[in-house]
Amino acid sequence: MSYSGPHFDPPQQRRSRRAPMTFALAALVPGALLGWVVYEGVGRSGADPAGHADAATPRSASGLPGDDAKVASPSATPPLKGKVVVIDPGHNPGNFRHSSEINQKVDIGTNWKECDTTGTATNAGYSEARFTLDVAHRLRTLLERQGATVKLTHDGDEPAWGPCVTERARIGNDAHADAAISIHADGAPEGDRGFHVILPAEVHAGGADTRPILGPSRTLGERIETDFAKVTGSSPSNYVGGGTGLDVRKDLGGLNLSTVPKVFIECGNMRDSKDAARVTSGAWRQKAAQGISEGIVSFLRG
């Protein structure tokens, strides 16, 4: 139905729209061609061969190509990956409850000796066993961060006492450790202070033969002595080692029976007030662990 009124014009004859559309398309073609040429010459300059724009062009924080753009590199291999370190925390917090067990005698090659001892303590009662276990835990964390596989001879609660010095050596041997360290603190008179590292003496008796490990153990000990002094600020012992910070002994089963490079460290004298202030400080114990760690890393990296 059609309608015509005062506000409507009568229907007009429809004209063809083909001519104007043809003209418009003709006008658009040159512009499209020009855009394609610009894209090929400029827009694809940052595209990869497959045509994915900017896939191969690093860009700066501003989003534009720049010198500050960095390409991610693969993660570096941890320096101690593939290395095994055995840490022997001297004594055991539970030893005092097991006097009969720790007093049994074991063969250390040069003679028979007590399975283990309770260790010493500061005058205020902070025990060597607690100290050595704390430093061992800190040291384990540092070495594992470097990629090392770390084994402890005991962890304070397991076993409940010991283990015997013979077993401590065996744990390192069975692990084929690249380095082993036994952590201690001394119980000398007041005024005797400082640290020292104990190296194995040449022993070839009974089940003990330290000859294959003498050279590498000395190198390990020298590296630890140097780095421990540097990191902790402690001085070498003024009562053992003639100021060198090194001592050689053949009466320690943990060294005599070792078939892997191994040393002991006496981190300080717990009965001296100045050294006691250090060993009872958590911040200093962290430095002690760091110094030992750096010495071990230096040894293992050659």
Short mmCIF file of N, CA, C and O in Angstrom, two decimals, residues 160-218:
data_model
loop_
_atom_site.label_atom_id
_atom_site.label_comp_id
_atom_site.label_asym_id
_atom_site.label_seq_id
_atom_site.Cartn_x
_atom_site.Cartn_y
_atom_site.Cartn_z
N ALA A 160 69.98 -41.39 67.23
CA ALA A 160 69.80 -40.71 68.52
C ALA A 160 71.13 -40.46 69.22
O ALA A 160 71.22 -39.63 70.12
N TRP A 161 72.18 -41.16 68.81
CA TRP A 161 73.51 -40.94 69.35
C TRP A 161 74.52 -41.27 68.26
O TRP A 161 74.21 -41.92 67.27
N GLY A 162 75.75 -40.85 68.45
CA GLY A 162 76.80 -41.12 67.47
C GLY A 162 76.53 -40.46 66.12
O GLY A 162 76.01 -39.35 66.08
N PRO A 163 76.83 -41.12 65.02
CA PRO A 163 77.38 -42.48 64.94
C PRO A 163 78.85 -42.54 65.37
O PRO A 163 79.50 -41.51 65.54
N CYS A 164 79.36 -43.76 65.50
CA CYS A 164 80.76 -43.92 65.86
C CYS A 164 81.65 -43.30 64.78
O CYS A 164 81.25 -43.15 63.62
N VAL A 165 82.87 -42.95 65.18
CA VAL A 165 83.78 -42.30 64.24
C VAL A 165 84.07 -43.19 63.03
O VAL A 165 84.29 -42.69 61.92
N THR A 166 84.05 -44.50 63.25
CA THR A 166 84.28 -45.42 62.13
C THR A 166 83.14 -45.33 61.11
O THR A 166 83.35 -45.37 59.90
N GLU A 167 81.91 -45.21 61.63
CA GLU A 167 80.75 -45.10 60.76
C GLU A 167 80.74 -43.75 60.05
O GLU A 167 80.35 -43.66 58.88
N ARG A 168 81.16 -42.72 60.71
CA ARG A 168 81.22 -41.39 60.08
C ARG A 168 82.15 -41.42 58.86
O ARG A 168 81.84 -40.84 57.82
N ALA A 169 83.28 -42.09 59.02
CA ALA A 169 84.20 -42.21 57.88
C ALA A 169 83.58 -43.06 56.78
O ALA A 169 83.69 -42.72 55.59
N ARG A 170 82.91 -44.14 57.16
CA ARG A 170 82.32 -45.03 56.16
C ARG A 170 81.26 -44.32 55.32
O ARG A 170 81.14 -44.57 54.12
N ILE A 171 80.49 -43.45 55.94
CA ILE A 171 79.44 -42.74 55.21
C ILE A 171 80.04 -41.91 54.07
O ILE A 171 79.54 -41.91 52.95
N GLY A 172 81.13 -41.23 54.36
CA GLY A 172 81.81 -40.47 53.30
C GLY A 172 82.38 -41.37 52.22
O GLY A 172 82.30 -41.06 51.03
N ASN A 173 82.95 -42.48 52.65
CA ASN A 173 83.55 -43.41 51.69
C ASN A 173 82.49 -44.02 50.77
O ASN A 173 82.67 -44.09 49.55
N ASP A 174 81.39 -44.48 51.37
CA ASP A 174 80.33 -45.11 50.58
C ASP A 174 79.68 -44.13 49.62
O ASP A 174 79.17 -44.54 48.56
N ALA A 175 79.67 -42.86 49.98
CA ALA A 175 79.09 -41.84 49.11
C ALA A 175 80.03 -41.43 47.98
O ALA A 175 79.65 -40.68 47.09
N HIS A 176 81.28 -41.94 48.04
CA HIS A 176 82.32 -41.55 47.08
C HIS A 176 82.40 -40.02 47.01
O HIS A 176 82.41 -39.41 45.93
N ALA A 177 82.44 -39.43 48.20
CA ALA A 177 82.42 -37.98 48.31
C ALA A 177 83.61 -37.35 47.60
O ALA A 177 84.73 -37.86 47.64
N ASP A 178 83.34 -36.24 46.93
CA ASP A 178 84.43 -35.46 46.33
C ASP A 178 85.14 -34.63 47.39
O ASP A 178 86.29 -34.22 47.19
N ALA A 179 84.46 -34.38 48.50
CA ALA A 179 85.05 -33.68 49.65
C ALA A 179 84.23 -34.00 50.87
O ALA A 179 83.00 -34.18 50.79
N ALA A 180 84.90 -34.10 52.03
CA ALA A 180 84.20 -34.34 53.30
C ALA A 180 84.79 -33.41 54.35
O ALA A 180 86.00 -33.14 54.36
N ILE A 181 83.92 -32.92 55.23
CA ILE A 181 84.35 -31.99 56.27
C ILE A 181 83.68 -32.38 57.58
O ILE A 181 82.48 -32.64 57.62
N SER A 182 84.46 -32.45 58.65
CA SER A 182 83.93 -32.70 59.98
C SER A 182 84.02 -31.39 60.77
O SER A 182 85.09 -30.80 60.88
N ILE A 183 82.88 -30.93 61.28
CA ILE A 183 82.79 -29.62 61.93
C ILE A 183 82.85 -29.78 63.44
O ILE A 183 82.11 -30.57 64.03
N HIS A 184 83.72 -28.99 64.07
CA HIS A 184 83.91 -29.04 65.52
C HIS A 184 84.17 -27.64 66.07
O HIS A 184 84.33 -26.67 65.32
N ALA A 185 84.21 -27.57 67.41
CA ALA A 185 84.71 -26.40 68.12
C ALA A 185 85.48 -26.93 69.33
O ALA A 185 85.14 -27.98 69.86
N ASP A 186 86.50 -26.22 69.74
CA ASP A 186 87.44 -26.75 70.73
C ASP A 186 87.00 -26.41 72.15
O ASP A 186 86.10 -25.60 72.37
N GLY A 187 87.69 -27.04 73.11
CA GLY A 187 87.42 -26.81 74.53
C GLY A 187 88.70 -26.55 75.29
O GLY A 187 88.93 -27.14 76.35
N ALA A 188 89.53 -25.65 74.79
CA ALA A 188 90.81 -25.33 75.40
C ALA A 188 90.63 -24.25 76.49
O ALA A 188 89.54 -23.68 76.63
N PRO A 189 91.68 -23.95 77.25
CA PRO A 189 91.56 -22.96 78.32
C PRO A 189 91.28 -21.55 77.79
O PRO A 189 91.53 -21.24 76.62
N GLU A 190 90.76 -20.69 78.66
CA GLU A 190 90.53 -19.28 78.36
C GLU A 190 91.84 -18.64 77.88
O GLU A 190 92.91 -18.91 78.40
N GLY A 191 91.73 -17.82 76.86
CA GLY A 191 92.91 -17.16 76.29
C GLY A 191 93.42 -17.87 75.05
O GLY A 191 94.07 -17.25 74.21
N ASP A 192 93.15 -19.17 74.94
CA ASP A 192 93.44 -19.88 73.71
C ASP A 192 92.27 -19.64 72.76
O ASP A 192 91.13 -19.98 73.07
N ARG A 193 92.55 -19.03 71.64
CA ARG A 193 91.45 -18.69 70.74
C ARG A 193 91.87 -18.83 69.29
O ARG A 193 93.05 -19.00 68.97
N GLY A 194 90.88 -18.73 68.41
CA GLY A 194 91.13 -18.86 66.97
C GLY A 194 90.70 -20.23 66.46
O GLY A 194 90.32 -21.12 67.22
N PHE A 195 90.79 -20.39 65.16
CA PHE A 195 90.35 -21.64 64.51
C PHE A 195 91.56 -22.37 63.93
O PHE A 195 92.62 -21.78 63.71
N HIS A 196 91.38 -23.64 63.66
CA HIS A 196 92.39 -24.37 62.90
C HIS A 196 91.74 -25.53 62.16
O HIS A 196 90.69 -26.04 62.56
N VAL A 197 92.35 -25.90 61.05
CA VAL A 197 91.89 -27.00 60.21
C VAL A 197 92.84 -28.17 60.41
O VAL A 197 94.07 -28.00 60.37
N ILE A 198 92.28 -29.35 60.64
CA ILE A 198 93.09 -30.54 60.92
C ILE A 198 93.17 -31.40 59.65
O ILE A 198 92.14 -31.76 59.06
N LEU A 199 94.39 -31.73 59.27
CA LEU A 199 94.66 -32.54 58.07
C LEU A 199 95.06 -33.95 58.49
O LEU A 199 95.64 -34.15 59.57
N PRO A 200 94.78 -34.94 57.65
CA PRO A 200 95.21 -36.30 57.99
C PRO A 200 96.73 -36.45 57.87
O PRO A 200 97.35 -35.90 56.96
N ALA A 201 97.30 -37.18 58.82
CA ALA A 201 98.71 -37.55 58.73
C ALA A 201 98.82 -38.81 57.87
O ALA A 201 97.82 -39.46 57.56
N GLU A 202 100.04 -39.13 57.50
CA GLU A 202 100.23 -40.37 56.75
C GLU A 202 100.09 -41.55 57.71
O GLU A 202 100.87 -41.70 58.66
N VAL A 203 99.09 -42.37 57.44
CA VAL A 203 98.82 -43.54 58.27
C VAL A 203 98.62 -44.73 57.35
O VAL A 203 97.86 -44.67 56.38
N HIS A 204 99.34 -45.82 57.67
CA HIS A 204 99.17 -47.08 56.95
C HIS A 204 99.29 -48.20 57.97
O HIS A 204 100.36 -48.76 58.19
N ALA A 205 98.15 -48.44 58.63
CA ALA A 205 98.15 -49.43 59.70
C ALA A 205 96.75 -49.96 59.87
O ALA A 205 95.77 -49.20 59.78
N GLY A 206 96.65 -51.26 60.15
CA GLY A 206 95.34 -51.86 60.33
C GLY A 206 94.47 -51.62 59.11
O GLY A 206 94.87 -51.83 57.97
N GLY A 207 93.26 -51.09 59.34
CA GLY A 207 92.36 -50.81 58.23
C GLY A 207 92.49 -49.39 57.72
O GLY A 207 91.63 -48.94 56.94
N ALA A 208 93.52 -48.69 58.15
CA ALA A 208 93.69 -47.29 57.76
C ALA A 208 94.82 -47.13 56.74
O ALA A 208 95.91 -47.70 56.90
N ASP A 209 94.56 -46.36 55.70
CA ASP A 209 95.59 -46.01 54.72
C ASP A 209 95.24 -44.64 54.13
O ASP A 209 94.41 -44.54 53.22
N THR A 210 95.87 -43.63 54.67
CA THR A 210 95.54 -42.26 54.24
C THR A 210 96.41 -41.78 53.07
O THR A 210 96.21 -40.67 52.58
N ARG A 211 97.35 -42.61 52.64
CA ARG A 211 98.30 -42.14 51.62
C ARG A 211 97.63 -41.59 50.36
O ARG A 211 98.05 -40.54 49.84
N PRO A 212 96.57 -42.24 49.84
CA PRO A 212 95.95 -41.71 48.61
C PRO A 212 95.26 -40.36 48.78
O PRO A 212 95.04 -39.66 47.79
N ILE A 213 94.92 -39.99 50.02
CA ILE A 213 94.15 -38.76 50.19
C ILE A 213 94.96 -37.61 50.79
O ILE A 213 94.42 -36.52 51.01
N LEU A 214 96.23 -37.83 51.05
CA LEU A 214 97.02 -36.79 51.72
C LEU A 214 97.08 -35.50 50.91
O LEU A 214 96.84 -34.41 51.45
N GLY A 215 97.41 -35.60 49.63
CA GLY A 215 97.54 -34.40 48.79
C GLY A 215 96.24 -33.63 48.66
O GLY A 215 96.19 -32.43 48.97
N PRO A 216 95.16 -34.29 48.18
CA PRO A 216 93.91 -33.55 48.03
C PRO A 216 93.34 -33.05 49.35
O PRO A 216 92.73 -31.98 49.40
N SER A 217 93.56 -33.78 50.44
CA SER A 217 93.06 -33.33 51.74
C SER A 217 93.79 -32.06 52.19
O SER A 217 93.17 -31.14 52.74
N ARG A 218 95.08 -31.99 51.94
CA ARG A 218 95.82 -30.78 52.29
C ARG A 218 95.32 -29.60 51.47
O ARG A 218 95.13 -28.50 52.00
#
